PDB file of C-alpha atoms in Angstrom:
ATOM      1  CA  MET A   1      39.717  95.898  45.676  1.00 43.00           C
ATOM      2  CA  VAL A   2      43.004  96.526  43.884  1.00 45.00           C
ATOM      3  CA  ARG A   3      42.992  97.983  40.402  1.00 48.00           C
ATOM      4  CA  ASP A   4      45.838  97.869  37.941  1.00 48.00           C
ATOM      5  CA  CYS A   5      46.099 101.571  37.077  1.00 47.00           C
ATOM      6  CA  ALA A   6      49.581 101.528  35.588  1.00 46.00           C
ATOM      7  CA  ARG A   7      48.088 101.380  32.115  1.00 46.00           C
ATOM      8  CA  CYS A   8      45.472 104.033  32.959  1.00 47.00           C
ATOM      9  CA  ASP A   9      48.148 106.441  34.228  1.00 47.00           C
ATOM     10  CA  THR A  10      50.319 106.018  31.123  1.00 45.00           C
ATOM     11  CA  GLU A  11      47.331 106.544  28.845  1.00 45.00           C
ATOM     12  CA  ARG A  12      46.409 109.748  30.638  1.00 47.00           C
ATOM     13  CA  SER A  13      49.970 111.104  30.663  1.00 48.00           C
ATOM     14  CA  MET A  14      50.661 110.396  26.987  1.00 47.00           C
ATOM     15  CA  PRO A  15      50.063 113.256  24.571  1.00 48.00           C
ATOM     16  CA  ALA A  16      47.305 112.807  22.028  1.00 48.00           C
ATOM     17  CA  GLY A  17      48.324 110.678  19.070  1.00 47.00           C
ATOM     18  CA  VAL A  18      51.386 109.071  20.693  1.00 48.00           C
ATOM     19  CA  GLY A  19      51.438 105.327  20.359  1.00 49.00           C
ATOM     20  CA  ARG A  20      49.008 105.315  17.449  1.00 48.00           C
ATOM     21  CA  ARG A  21      49.900 104.143  13.977  1.00 53.00           C
ATOM     22  CA  GLY A  22      48.573 106.369  11.196  1.00 50.00           C
ATOM     23  CA  LEU A  23      45.178 108.006  11.193  1.00 47.00           C
ATOM     24  CA  PRO A  24      42.108 106.383  12.715  1.00 52.00           C
ATOM     25  CA  GLN A  25      39.906 104.666  10.151  1.00 57.00           C
ATOM     26  CA  GLY A  26      37.330 107.445   9.989  1.00 57.00           C
ATOM     27  CA  ARG A  27      39.921 110.089   9.129  1.00 63.00           C
ATOM     28  CA  HIS A  28      41.167 108.187   6.071  1.00 64.00           C
ATOM     29  CA  LEU A  29      37.622 108.216   4.732  1.00 64.00           C
ATOM     30  CA  CYS A  30      37.228 111.900   5.626  1.00 62.00           C
ATOM     31  CA  TRP A  31      40.334 112.889   3.636  1.00 68.00           C
ATOM     32  CA  LEU A  32      39.236 110.723   0.734  1.00 69.00           C
ATOM     33  CA  LEU A  33      35.807 112.384   0.643  1.00 68.00           C
ATOM     34  CA  CYS A  34      37.338 115.859   0.886  1.00 66.00           C
ATOM     35  CA  ALA A  35      39.647 115.130  -2.049  1.00 70.00           C
ATOM     36  CA  PHE A  36      36.747 113.717  -4.095  1.00 69.00           C
ATOM     37  CA  THR A  37      34.571 116.752  -3.359  1.00 69.00           C
ATOM     38  CA  LEU A  38      37.363 119.115  -4.363  1.00 67.00           C
ATOM     39  CA  LYS A  39      37.832 117.279  -7.677  1.00 68.00           C
ATOM     40  CA  LEU A  40      34.067 117.325  -8.279  1.00 65.00           C
ATOM     41  CA  CYS A  41      33.844 121.067  -7.674  1.00 58.00           C
ATOM     42  CA  GLN A  42      36.760 121.715 -10.031  1.00 63.00           C
ATOM     43  CA  ALA A  43      35.143 119.590 -12.753  1.00 55.00           C
ATOM     44  CA  GLU A  44      31.751 121.320 -12.503  1.00 51.00           C
ATOM     45  CA  ALA A  45      32.899 124.734 -13.711  1.00 49.00           C
ATOM     46  CA  PRO A  46      35.224 124.221 -16.708  1.00 49.00           C
ATOM     47  CA  VAL A  47      35.470 127.867 -17.727  1.00 47.00           C
ATOM     48  CA  GLN A  48      38.686 128.592 -19.613  1.00 47.00           C
ATOM     49  CA  GLU A  49      40.489 131.845 -19.038  1.00 45.00           C
ATOM     50  CA  GLU A  50      40.857 134.029 -22.092  1.00 47.00           C
ATOM     51  CA  LYS A  51      44.276 135.513 -22.751  1.00 47.00           C
ATOM     52  CA  LEU A  52      44.039 139.254 -23.258  1.00 44.00           C
ATOM     53  CA  SER A  53      46.659 141.309 -25.048  1.00 43.00           C
ATOM     54  CA  VAL A  54      47.328 144.981 -24.445  1.00 48.00           C
ATOM     55  CA  SER A  55      46.449 145.955 -28.002  1.00 51.00           C
ATOM     56  CA  THR A  56      42.759 146.826 -28.480  1.00 55.00           C
ATOM     57  CA  SER A  57      42.816 145.815 -32.149  1.00 63.00           C
ATOM     58  CA  ASN A  58      42.930 142.108 -31.218  1.00 75.00           C
ATOM     59  CA  LEU A  59      40.142 142.424 -28.652  1.00 77.00           C
ATOM     60  CA  PRO A  60      36.556 141.564 -29.589  1.00 80.00           C
ATOM     61  CA  CYS A  61      34.422 144.648 -30.135  1.00 81.00           C
ATOM     62  CA  TRP A  62      32.177 143.825 -27.165  1.00 79.00           C
ATOM     63  CA  MET A  63      35.120 144.318 -24.788  1.00 79.00           C
ATOM     64  CA  VAL A  64      35.932 147.856 -25.932  1.00 82.00           C
ATOM     65  CA  GLU A  65      32.561 149.304 -26.966  1.00 82.00           C
ATOM     66  CA  GLU A  66      28.875 148.990 -26.196  1.00 85.00           C
ATOM     67  CA  PHE A  67      26.828 146.284 -27.869  1.00 84.00           C
ATOM     68  CA  VAL A  68      23.284 145.048 -28.373  1.00 87.00           C
ATOM     69  CA  VAL A  69      22.335 141.386 -28.033  1.00 86.00           C
ATOM     70  CA  ALA A  70      20.864 140.240 -31.366  1.00 85.00           C
ATOM     71  CA  GLU A  71      20.214 136.610 -30.336  1.00 84.00           C
ATOM     72  CA  GLU A  72      19.895 135.369 -26.772  1.00 86.00           C
ATOM     73  CA  CYS A  73      22.187 132.740 -25.263  1.00 85.00           C
ATOM     74  CA  THR A  74      21.725 129.459 -27.197  1.00 85.00           C
ATOM     75  CA  PRO A  75      23.567 126.136 -27.231  1.00 87.00           C
ATOM     76  CA  CYS A  76      26.244 125.796 -29.908  1.00 88.00           C
ATOM     77  CA  SER A  77      25.566 123.484 -32.824  1.00 87.00           C
ATOM     78  CA  ASN A  78      28.093 120.783 -33.721  1.00 88.00           C
ATOM     79  CA  PHE A  79      29.376 122.968 -36.550  1.00 88.00           C
ATOM     80  CA  GLN A  80      29.714 126.022 -34.285  1.00 84.00           C
ATOM     81  CA  THR A  81      31.546 123.987 -31.664  1.00 83.00           C
ATOM     82  CA  LYS A  82      34.203 123.064 -34.221  1.00 85.00           C
ATOM     83  CA  THR A  83      34.482 126.450 -35.942  1.00 85.00           C
ATOM     84  CA  THR A  84      33.710 129.130 -33.339  1.00 83.00           C
ATOM     85  CA  PRO A  85      36.268 129.535 -30.529  1.00 85.00           C
ATOM     86  CA  GLU A  86      33.671 131.222 -28.290  1.00 85.00           C
ATOM     87  CA  CYS A  87      31.792 127.900 -28.061  1.00 84.00           C
ATOM     88  CA  SER A  88      34.716 126.043 -26.518  1.00 81.00           C
ATOM     89  CA  SER A  89      34.517 127.525 -23.006  1.00 80.00           C
ATOM     90  CA  THR A  90      30.817 127.116 -22.118  1.00 83.00           C
ATOM     91  CA  GLY A  91      29.116 125.511 -25.119  1.00 85.00           C
ATOM     92  CA  TYR A  92      26.718 128.473 -25.384  1.00 88.00           C
ATOM     93  CA  VAL A  93      26.952 131.681 -27.458  1.00 87.00           C
ATOM     94  CA  GLU A  94      24.953 134.811 -28.028  1.00 88.00           C
ATOM     95  CA  LYS A  95      25.078 136.917 -31.186  1.00 88.00           C
ATOM     96  CA  ILE A  96      25.859 140.570 -30.533  1.00 88.00           C
ATOM     97  CA  ILE A  97      26.051 143.737 -32.638  1.00 87.00           C
ATOM     98  CA  CYS A  98      28.618 146.311 -31.551  1.00 88.00           C
ATOM     99  CA  SER A  99      27.206 149.849 -31.539  1.00 83.00           C
ATOM    100  CA  SER A 100      29.980 151.979 -33.049  1.00 81.00           C
ATOM    101  CA  SER A 101      31.680 149.496 -35.407  1.00 84.00           C
ATOM    102  CA  LYS A 102      28.408 147.753 -36.438  1.00 82.00           C
ATOM    103  CA  ARG A 103      30.173 144.387 -36.400  1.00 83.00           C
ATOM    104  CA  ASN A 104      28.313 141.127 -35.741  1.00 84.00           C
ATOM    105  CA  GLU A 105      30.183 138.837 -33.383  1.00 85.00           C
ATOM    106  CA  PHE A 106      29.587 135.882 -31.120  1.00 86.00           C
ATOM    107  CA  LYS A 107      30.139 136.119 -27.379  1.00 87.00           C
ATOM    108  CA  SER A 108      30.437 133.195 -24.998  1.00 85.00           C
ATOM    109  CA  CYS A 109      27.700 133.125 -22.350  1.00 86.00           C
ATOM    110  CA  ARG A 110      26.327 130.981 -19.550  1.00 83.00           C
ATOM    111  CA  SER A 111      22.763 129.813 -19.997  1.00 79.00           C
ATOM    112  CA  ALA A 112      20.211 129.644 -17.201  1.00 81.00           C
ATOM    113  CA  LEU A 113      19.634 125.961 -17.985  1.00 82.00           C
ATOM    114  CA  MET A 114      23.348 125.179 -17.620  1.00 81.00           C
ATOM    115  CA  GLU A 115      23.523 127.157 -14.366  1.00 86.00           C
ATOM    116  CA  GLN A 116      20.493 125.295 -13.022  1.00 91.00           C
ATOM    117  CA  HIS A 117      22.062 121.961 -13.962  1.00 90.00           C
ATOM    118  CA  LEU A 118      25.330 122.879 -12.211  1.00 90.00           C
ATOM    119  CA  PHE A 119      23.418 124.072  -9.157  1.00 94.00           C
ATOM    120  CA  TRP A 120      21.504 120.797  -8.782  1.00 96.00           C
ATOM    121  CA  ASN A 121      24.707 118.803  -9.328  1.00 96.00           C
ATOM    122  CA  PHE A 122      26.288 120.764  -6.501  1.00 97.00           C
ATOM    123  CA  GLU A 123      23.237 120.307  -4.254  1.00 97.00           C
ATOM    124  CA  GLY A 124      23.259 116.559  -4.941  1.00 97.00           C
ATOM    125  CA  ALA A 125      26.944 116.355  -4.058  1.00 97.00           C
ATOM    126  CA  VAL A 126      26.371 118.275  -0.809  1.00 97.00           C
ATOM    127  CA  VAL A 127      23.467 116.025   0.201  1.00 97.00           C
ATOM    128  CA  GLY A 128      25.510 112.929  -0.665  1.00 97.00           C
ATOM    129  CA  VAL A 129      28.468 114.090   1.429  1.00 97.00           C
ATOM    130  CA  ALA A 130      26.124 115.008   4.297  1.00 98.00           C
ATOM    131  CA  LEU A 131      24.574 111.524   4.230  1.00 98.00           C
ATOM    132  CA  VAL A 132      27.984 109.858   4.239  1.00 97.00           C
ATOM    133  CA  PHE A 133      29.143 111.913   7.212  1.00 98.00           C
ATOM    134  CA  ALA A 134      25.851 111.318   9.045  1.00 98.00           C
ATOM    135  CA  CYS A 135      26.408 107.572   8.627  1.00 97.00           C
ATOM    136  CA  LEU A 136      29.978 107.940   9.887  1.00 97.00           C
ATOM    137  CA  VAL A 137      28.741 109.806  12.973  1.00 98.00           C
ATOM    138  CA  ILE A 138      26.162 107.101  13.694  1.00 97.00           C
ATOM    139  CA  ILE A 139      28.755 104.326  13.295  1.00 97.00           C
ATOM    140  CA  ARG A 140      31.258 106.128  15.524  1.00 97.00           C
ATOM    141  CA  GLN A 141      28.623 106.816  18.165  1.00 97.00           C
ATOM    142  CA  ARG A 142      27.687 103.129  18.248  1.00 97.00           C
ATOM    143  CA  GLN A 143      31.369 102.189  18.662  1.00 97.00           C
ATOM    144  CA  LEU A 144      31.748 104.616  21.563  1.00 97.00           C
ATOM    145  CA  ASP A 145      28.524 103.366  23.169  1.00 97.00           C
ATOM    146  CA  ARG A 146      29.790  99.769  22.945  1.00 97.00           C
ATOM    147  CA  LYS A 147      33.113 100.742  24.535  1.00 97.00           C
ATOM    148  CA  ALA A 148      31.346 102.613  27.344  1.00 97.00           C
ATOM    149  CA  LEU A 149      29.028  99.659  28.021  1.00 97.00           C
ATOM    150  CA  GLU A 150      32.009  97.295  28.054  1.00 96.00           C
ATOM    151  CA  LYS A 151      33.810  99.495  30.607  1.00 95.00           C
ATOM    152  CA  VAL A 152      30.729  99.629  32.817  1.00 96.00           C
ATOM    153  CA  ARG A 153      30.318  95.850  32.535  1.00 95.00           C
ATOM    154  CA  LYS A 154      33.954  95.297  33.548  1.00 94.00           C
ATOM    155  CA  GLN A 155      33.629  97.663  36.493  1.00 94.00           C
ATOM    156  CA  ILE A 156      30.481  95.890  37.696  1.00 93.00           C
ATOM    157  CA  GLU A 157      32.157  92.474  37.351  1.00 93.00           C
ATOM    158  CA  SER A 158      35.170  93.646  39.389  1.00 91.00           C
ATOM    159  CA  ILE A 159      32.975  94.551  42.385  1.00 84.00           C
TER     160      ILE A 159
END
């Protein structure tokens, strides 16, 4: 019983990845899914940063003094969306009254309904990604099982 082990010896002595072209098929899909998930997470929380100046005269009163919430967090109307800059970041505002200056202003806020919606979007994305990777694991395991059975079959035939 003579075996041709020249190929086996070169495969064992070669470092990992040598002789391969590009990434294996599963890794292309993995990188694609990672990039998609990153884009999805960035799109789910579109909160704009507010530019703050050093002067306190330009700051809203709620940033420099205490305030009382006059109206709870509510969705902006179409008119408010176009006219009130506080509506642009989240789409929700609450009406506040500053204690010392007695000014009425609007403050951007995040509603519980919006947070719940974002949470379930995130959960759905996580479950979707988990299902995709579970399918990839099953497919890869079947490929490896087929290769192992083929090797065993060849070894039995060579006896």
